[in-house]
PDB file of C-alpha atoms in Angstrom:
ATOM      1  CA  MET I   1     -10.084 -18.050 -29.770  1.00 52.00           C
ATOM      2  CA  GLU I   2      -7.934 -21.069 -29.012  1.00 66.00           C
ATOM      3  CA  THR I   3      -8.555 -22.801 -25.651  1.00 56.00           C
ATOM      4  CA  SER I   4      -4.948 -22.530 -24.505  1.00 87.00           C
ATOM      5  CA  LEU I   5      -4.937 -18.785 -25.197  1.00 88.00           C
ATOM      6  CA  ILE I   6      -8.108 -18.377 -23.131  1.00 91.00           C
ATOM      7  CA  LEU I   7      -6.488 -20.297 -20.271  1.00 92.00           C
ATOM      8  CA  VAL I   8      -3.365 -18.124 -20.483  1.00 92.00           C
ATOM      9  CA  ILE I   9      -5.519 -14.978 -20.328  1.00 94.00           C
ATOM     10  CA  ILE I  10      -7.431 -16.353 -17.324  1.00 96.00           C
ATOM     11  CA  ALA I  11      -4.157 -17.258 -15.580  1.00 96.00           C
ATOM     12  CA  VAL I  12      -2.677 -13.787 -16.149  1.00 96.00           C
ATOM     13  CA  ILE I  13      -5.878 -12.110 -14.932  1.00 97.00           C
ATOM     14  CA  CYS I  14      -5.791 -14.297 -11.812  1.00 97.00           C
ATOM     15  CA  GLY I  15      -2.164 -13.290 -11.236  1.00 97.00           C
ATOM     16  CA  ILE I  16      -2.965  -9.591 -11.543  1.00 97.00           C
ATOM     17  CA  VAL I  17      -6.078  -9.833  -9.356  1.00 97.00           C
ATOM     18  CA  GLY I  18      -3.999 -11.769  -6.824  1.00 97.00           C
ATOM     19  CA  ILE I  19      -1.457  -8.955  -6.594  1.00 97.00           C
ATOM     20  CA  VAL I  20      -4.182  -6.317  -6.259  1.00 94.00           C
ATOM     21  CA  GLY I  21      -5.993  -8.501  -3.725  1.00 93.00           C
ATOM     22  CA  SER I  22      -2.843  -8.689  -1.625  1.00 94.00           C
ATOM     23  CA  ILE I  23      -3.187  -4.968  -0.965  1.00 87.00           C
ATOM     24  CA  LEU I  24      -6.934  -4.417  -0.981  1.00 82.00           C
ATOM     25  CA  PRO I  25      -9.032  -6.121   1.672  1.00 76.00           C
ATOM     26  CA  GLY I  26     -11.887  -8.266   0.471  1.00 77.00           C
ATOM     27  CA  LEU I  27      -9.973  -9.906  -2.375  1.00 84.00           C
ATOM     28  CA  PRO I  28      -8.094 -13.083  -1.455  1.00 89.00           C
ATOM     29  CA  GLY I  29      -4.761 -12.248  -3.115  1.00 94.00           C
ATOM     30  CA  PRO I  30      -2.553 -15.347  -2.949  1.00 97.00           C
ATOM     31  CA  PRO I  31      -5.413 -17.842  -3.403  1.00 97.00           C
ATOM     32  CA  VAL I  32      -6.459 -16.089  -6.624  1.00 98.00           C
ATOM     33  CA  SER I  33      -2.836 -16.107  -7.829  1.00 98.00           C
ATOM     34  CA  TRP I  34      -2.631 -19.827  -7.062  1.00 98.00           C
ATOM     35  CA  VAL I  35      -5.765 -20.397  -9.144  1.00 97.00           C
ATOM     36  CA  GLY I  36      -3.826 -18.804 -12.008  1.00 97.00           C
ATOM     37  CA  LEU I  37      -1.093 -21.431 -11.582  1.00 96.00           C
ATOM     38  CA  LEU I  38      -3.743 -24.154 -11.367  1.00 96.00           C
ATOM     39  CA  VAL I  39      -5.376 -22.976 -14.600  1.00 95.00           C
ATOM     40  CA  LEU I  40      -2.006 -23.159 -16.377  1.00 92.00           C
ATOM     41  CA  PHE I  41      -1.311 -26.603 -14.916  1.00 93.00           C
ATOM     42  CA  LEU I  42      -4.702 -27.980 -15.936  1.00 91.00           C
ATOM     43  CA  GLY I  43      -4.297 -26.451 -19.390  1.00 87.00           C
ATOM     44  CA  GLY I  44      -1.055 -28.297 -19.992  1.00 79.00           C
ATOM     45  CA  GLY I  45       1.195 -26.213 -17.774  1.00 70.00           C
ATOM     46  CA  GLY I  46       3.342 -24.633 -20.411  1.00 72.00           C
ATOM     47  CA  ALA I  47       7.080 -24.890 -19.909  1.00 75.00           C
ATOM     48  CA  ASN I  48       9.704 -22.747 -18.245  1.00 78.00           C
ATOM     49  CA  GLY I  49      12.781 -21.360 -19.996  1.00 73.00           C
ATOM     50  CA  ALA I  50      14.526 -24.740 -19.700  1.00 76.00           C
ATOM     51  CA  GLY I  51      11.597 -26.475 -21.392  1.00 78.00           C
ATOM     52  CA  GLU I  52      10.463 -28.204 -18.205  1.00 85.00           C
ATOM     53  CA  PRO I  53       6.686 -28.471 -17.716  1.00 87.00           C
ATOM     54  CA  MET I  54       5.026 -27.328 -14.500  1.00 90.00           C
ATOM     55  CA  SER I  55       4.941 -30.258 -12.077  1.00 91.00           C
ATOM     56  CA  LEU I  56       2.259 -31.305  -9.634  1.00 92.00           C
ATOM     57  CA  THR I  57       4.869 -31.002  -6.870  1.00 94.00           C
ATOM     58  CA  PHE I  58       5.501 -27.368  -7.829  1.00 94.00           C
ATOM     59  CA  LEU I  59       1.761 -26.675  -7.784  1.00 95.00           C
ATOM     60  CA  LEU I  60       1.302 -28.346  -4.375  1.00 97.00           C
ATOM     61  CA  ILE I  61       4.241 -26.449  -2.866  1.00 97.00           C
ATOM     62  CA  TRP I  62       2.633 -23.189  -3.950  1.00 98.00           C
ATOM     63  CA  LEU I  63      -0.675 -24.367  -2.522  1.00 98.00           C
ATOM     64  CA  ALA I  64       1.068 -24.905   0.831  1.00 98.00           C
ATOM     65  CA  VAL I  65       2.700 -21.458   0.614  1.00 98.00           C
ATOM     66  CA  THR I  66      -0.700 -19.942  -0.190  1.00 98.00           C
ATOM     67  CA  VAL I  67      -2.337 -21.631   2.807  1.00 97.00           C
ATOM     68  CA  VAL I  68       0.463 -20.609   5.187  1.00 97.00           C
ATOM     69  CA  VAL I  69       0.474 -16.980   3.991  1.00 96.00           C
ATOM     70  CA  SER I  70      -3.324 -16.807   4.194  1.00 92.00           C
ATOM     71  CA  VAL I  71      -3.361 -18.172   7.751  1.00 92.00           C
ATOM     72  CA  LEU I  72      -0.519 -15.884   8.827  1.00 91.00           C
ATOM     73  CA  ASP I  73      -2.422 -12.918   7.440  1.00 87.00           C
ATOM     74  CA  TYR I  74      -5.034 -13.508  10.148  1.00 82.00           C
ATOM     75  CA  ILE I  75      -2.588 -14.298  12.957  1.00 87.00           C
ATOM     76  CA  VAL I  76       0.205 -11.749  12.431  1.00 87.00           C
ATOM     77  CA  PRO I  77      -1.773  -8.495  12.835  1.00 84.00           C
ATOM     78  CA  ALA I  78      -3.386  -9.731  16.057  1.00 83.00           C
ATOM     79  CA  LYS I  79      -0.013 -10.876  17.379  1.00 87.00           C
ATOM     80  CA  PHE I  80       1.669  -7.549  16.569  1.00 88.00           C
ATOM     81  CA  THR I  81      -1.217  -5.694  18.221  1.00 87.00           C
ATOM     82  CA  SER I  82      -1.043  -7.801  21.384  1.00 85.00           C
ATOM     83  CA  LEU I  83       2.757  -7.522  21.534  1.00 89.00           C
ATOM     84  CA  THR I  84       2.400  -3.747  21.697  1.00 89.00           C
ATOM     85  CA  GLY I  85      -0.221  -3.926  24.448  1.00 88.00           C
ATOM     86  CA  GLY I  86      -3.294  -3.710  22.275  1.00 87.00           C
ATOM     87  CA  SER I  87      -6.616  -5.347  22.994  1.00 89.00           C
ATOM     88  CA  LYS I  88      -9.063  -7.079  20.673  1.00 87.00           C
ATOM     89  CA  ALA I  89     -10.755  -3.698  20.344  1.00 90.00           C
ATOM     90  CA  ALA I  90      -7.629  -2.372  18.585  1.00 90.00           C
ATOM     91  CA  GLY I  91      -7.784  -5.199  16.066  1.00 87.00           C
ATOM     92  CA  ARG I  92     -11.453  -4.571  15.359  1.00 88.00           C
ATOM     93  CA  GLY I  93     -10.841  -0.838  15.138  1.00 90.00           C
ATOM     94  CA  ALA I  94      -7.986  -1.391  12.708  1.00 88.00           C
ATOM     95  CA  ILE I  95     -10.243  -3.455  10.444  1.00 87.00           C
ATOM     96  CA  ALA I  96     -12.996  -0.822  10.587  1.00 90.00           C
ATOM     97  CA  GLY I  97     -10.471   1.942   9.868  1.00 90.00           C
ATOM     98  CA  LEU I  98      -9.030  -0.060   6.991  1.00 86.00           C
ATOM     99  CA  LEU I  99     -12.457  -0.473   5.415  1.00 86.00           C
ATOM    100  CA  VAL I 100     -13.237   3.234   5.769  1.00 89.00           C
ATOM    101  CA  GLY I 101      -9.744   4.118   4.523  1.00 87.00           C
ATOM    102  CA  MET I 102     -10.307   2.158   1.306  1.00 84.00           C
ATOM    103  CA  PHE I 103     -12.279   5.136   0.036  1.00 86.00           C
ATOM    104  CA  VAL I 104      -9.106   7.276   0.089  1.00 82.00           C
ATOM    105  CA  PRO I 105      -6.431   4.936  -1.298  1.00 75.00           C
ATOM    106  CA  PRO I 106      -3.569   4.418  -0.711  1.00 76.00           C
ATOM    107  CA  VAL I 107      -2.992   6.751   2.243  1.00 82.00           C
ATOM    108  CA  GLY I 108      -6.438   6.081   3.700  1.00 86.00           C
ATOM    109  CA  ILE I 109      -5.751   2.369   4.033  1.00 86.00           C
ATOM    110  CA  PHE I 110      -2.727   2.953   6.250  1.00 87.00           C
ATOM    111  CA  LEU I 111      -4.069   5.975   8.085  1.00 90.00           C
ATOM    112  CA  GLY I 112      -7.448   4.283   8.579  1.00 90.00           C
ATOM    113  CA  THR I 113      -5.812   1.183  10.043  1.00 89.00           C
ATOM    114  CA  PHE I 114      -3.793   3.292  12.470  1.00 92.00           C
ATOM    115  CA  LEU I 115      -6.626   5.645  13.467  1.00 92.00           C
ATOM    116  CA  GLY I 116      -9.142   2.815  13.806  1.00 92.00           C
ATOM    117  CA  ALA I 117      -6.900   0.933  16.224  1.00 93.00           C
ATOM    118  CA  PHE I 118      -5.997   4.120  18.099  1.00 94.00           C
ATOM    119  CA  LEU I 119      -9.598   5.250  18.555  1.00 93.00           C
ATOM    120  CA  ALA I 120     -10.781   1.774  19.554  1.00 93.00           C
ATOM    121  CA  GLU I 121      -8.117   1.523  22.234  1.00 93.00           C
ATOM    122  CA  LEU I 122      -8.800   5.038  23.455  1.00 92.00           C
ATOM    123  CA  LEU I 123     -12.610   4.932  23.429  1.00 92.00           C
ATOM    124  CA  VAL I 124     -13.556   1.263  23.777  1.00 89.00           C
ATOM    125  CA  ALA I 125     -10.686  -0.218  25.790  1.00 86.00           C
ATOM    126  CA  ARG I 126     -10.285   3.077  27.704  1.00 89.00           C
ATOM    127  CA  LYS I 127      -6.508   3.050  27.509  1.00 90.00           C
ATOM    128  CA  SER I 128      -4.278   6.092  27.797  1.00 90.00           C
ATOM    129  CA  GLY I 129      -3.150   8.071  24.758  1.00 87.00           C
ATOM    130  CA  MET I 130       0.327   6.539  24.748  1.00 92.00           C
ATOM    131  CA  GLN I 131      -0.992   3.006  25.205  1.00 92.00           C
ATOM    132  CA  SER I 132      -3.423   3.621  22.350  1.00 93.00           C
ATOM    133  CA  VAL I 133      -0.636   4.935  20.095  1.00 93.00           C
ATOM    134  CA  SER I 134       1.498   1.890  20.909  1.00 93.00           C
ATOM    135  CA  ALA I 135      -1.344  -0.507  20.076  1.00 92.00           C
ATOM    136  CA  ALA I 136      -2.113   1.413  16.874  1.00 93.00           C
ATOM    137  CA  ILE I 137       1.532   1.181  15.788  1.00 93.00           C
ATOM    138  CA  GLY I 138       1.502  -2.558  16.471  1.00 92.00           C
ATOM    139  CA  SER I 139      -1.718  -2.956  14.517  1.00 90.00           C
ATOM    140  CA  LEU I 140      -0.346  -0.988  11.572  1.00 91.00           C
ATOM    141  CA  LEU I 141       2.928  -2.956  11.585  1.00 93.00           C
ATOM    142  CA  GLY I 142       0.986  -6.225  11.673  1.00 91.00           C
ATOM    143  CA  PHE I 143      -1.121  -5.093   8.722  1.00 89.00           C
ATOM    144  CA  LEU I 144       1.981  -4.051   6.773  1.00 91.00           C
ATOM    145  CA  PHE I 145       3.777  -7.311   7.527  1.00 93.00           C
ATOM    146  CA  GLY I 146       0.764  -9.414   6.517  1.00 91.00           C
ATOM    147  CA  THR I 147       0.280  -7.379   3.360  1.00 92.00           C
ATOM    148  CA  GLY I 148       3.976  -7.736   2.530  1.00 95.00           C
ATOM    149  CA  LEU I 149       3.789 -11.518   2.888  1.00 96.00           C
ATOM    150  CA  LYS I 150       0.740 -11.720   0.639  1.00 96.00           C
ATOM    151  CA  LEU I 151       2.250  -9.364  -1.906  1.00 97.00           C
ATOM    152  CA  ALA I 152       5.502 -11.327  -2.032  1.00 98.00           C
ATOM    153  CA  ALA I 153       3.694 -14.648  -2.501  1.00 98.00           C
ATOM    154  CA  ALA I 154       1.320 -13.276  -5.155  1.00 98.00           C
ATOM    155  CA  GLY I 155       4.198 -11.515  -6.928  1.00 98.00           C
ATOM    156  CA  VAL I 156       6.287 -14.673  -7.126  1.00 98.00           C
ATOM    157  CA  MET I 157       3.300 -16.662  -8.371  1.00 98.00           C
ATOM    158  CA  MET I 158       2.721 -14.008 -11.057  1.00 97.00           C
ATOM    159  CA  TYR I 159       6.368 -14.393 -12.019  1.00 96.00           C
ATOM    160  CA  TYR I 160       5.871 -18.146 -12.413  1.00 95.00           C
ATOM    161  CA  ILE I 161       2.663 -17.640 -14.384  1.00 94.00           C
ATOM    162  CA  ILE I 162       4.698 -15.573 -16.834  1.00 93.00           C
ATOM    163  CA  VAL I 163       7.603 -18.065 -16.840  1.00 92.00           C
ATOM    164  CA  TYR I 164       5.334 -21.025 -17.542  1.00 91.00           C
ATOM    165  CA  ILE I 165       3.472 -19.210 -20.309  1.00 87.00           C
ATOM    166  CA  GLY I 166       6.902 -18.950 -21.926  1.00 70.00           C
TER     167      GLY I 166
END
């Protein structure tokens, strides 16, 4: 098999794993997608529809986007949870619920995040039912927002992987 074809296959696999990793916890979605762009760049970069090769500037911009999205993925859920009155227990509960919910995808991921935050607020932080629901909603919204950011970034990088294979 030709080296450039192997690199193209690796780049596409990275793009696909990046999209999947944007939804499933444990897989670093956007960083894996960026590796796909890096593999194409190091393999000669291909060219887009206009015949322009991938530039180092393009690659570095997507590295910055990847770093920002990855950092925000840690900050946003905690911020949403605290804005709705949730404690650190809600954040931990949401993560635990998310991990348990992975065994019943896709509903379990969302329901697990919500229930984990709710139960943690109710049982650990000893908040009222309504306060616990509010924190759980904030935790779920933070998770959805973070996931949406990662999915958008990984999706656009997959688009560019395909464009630069061209």
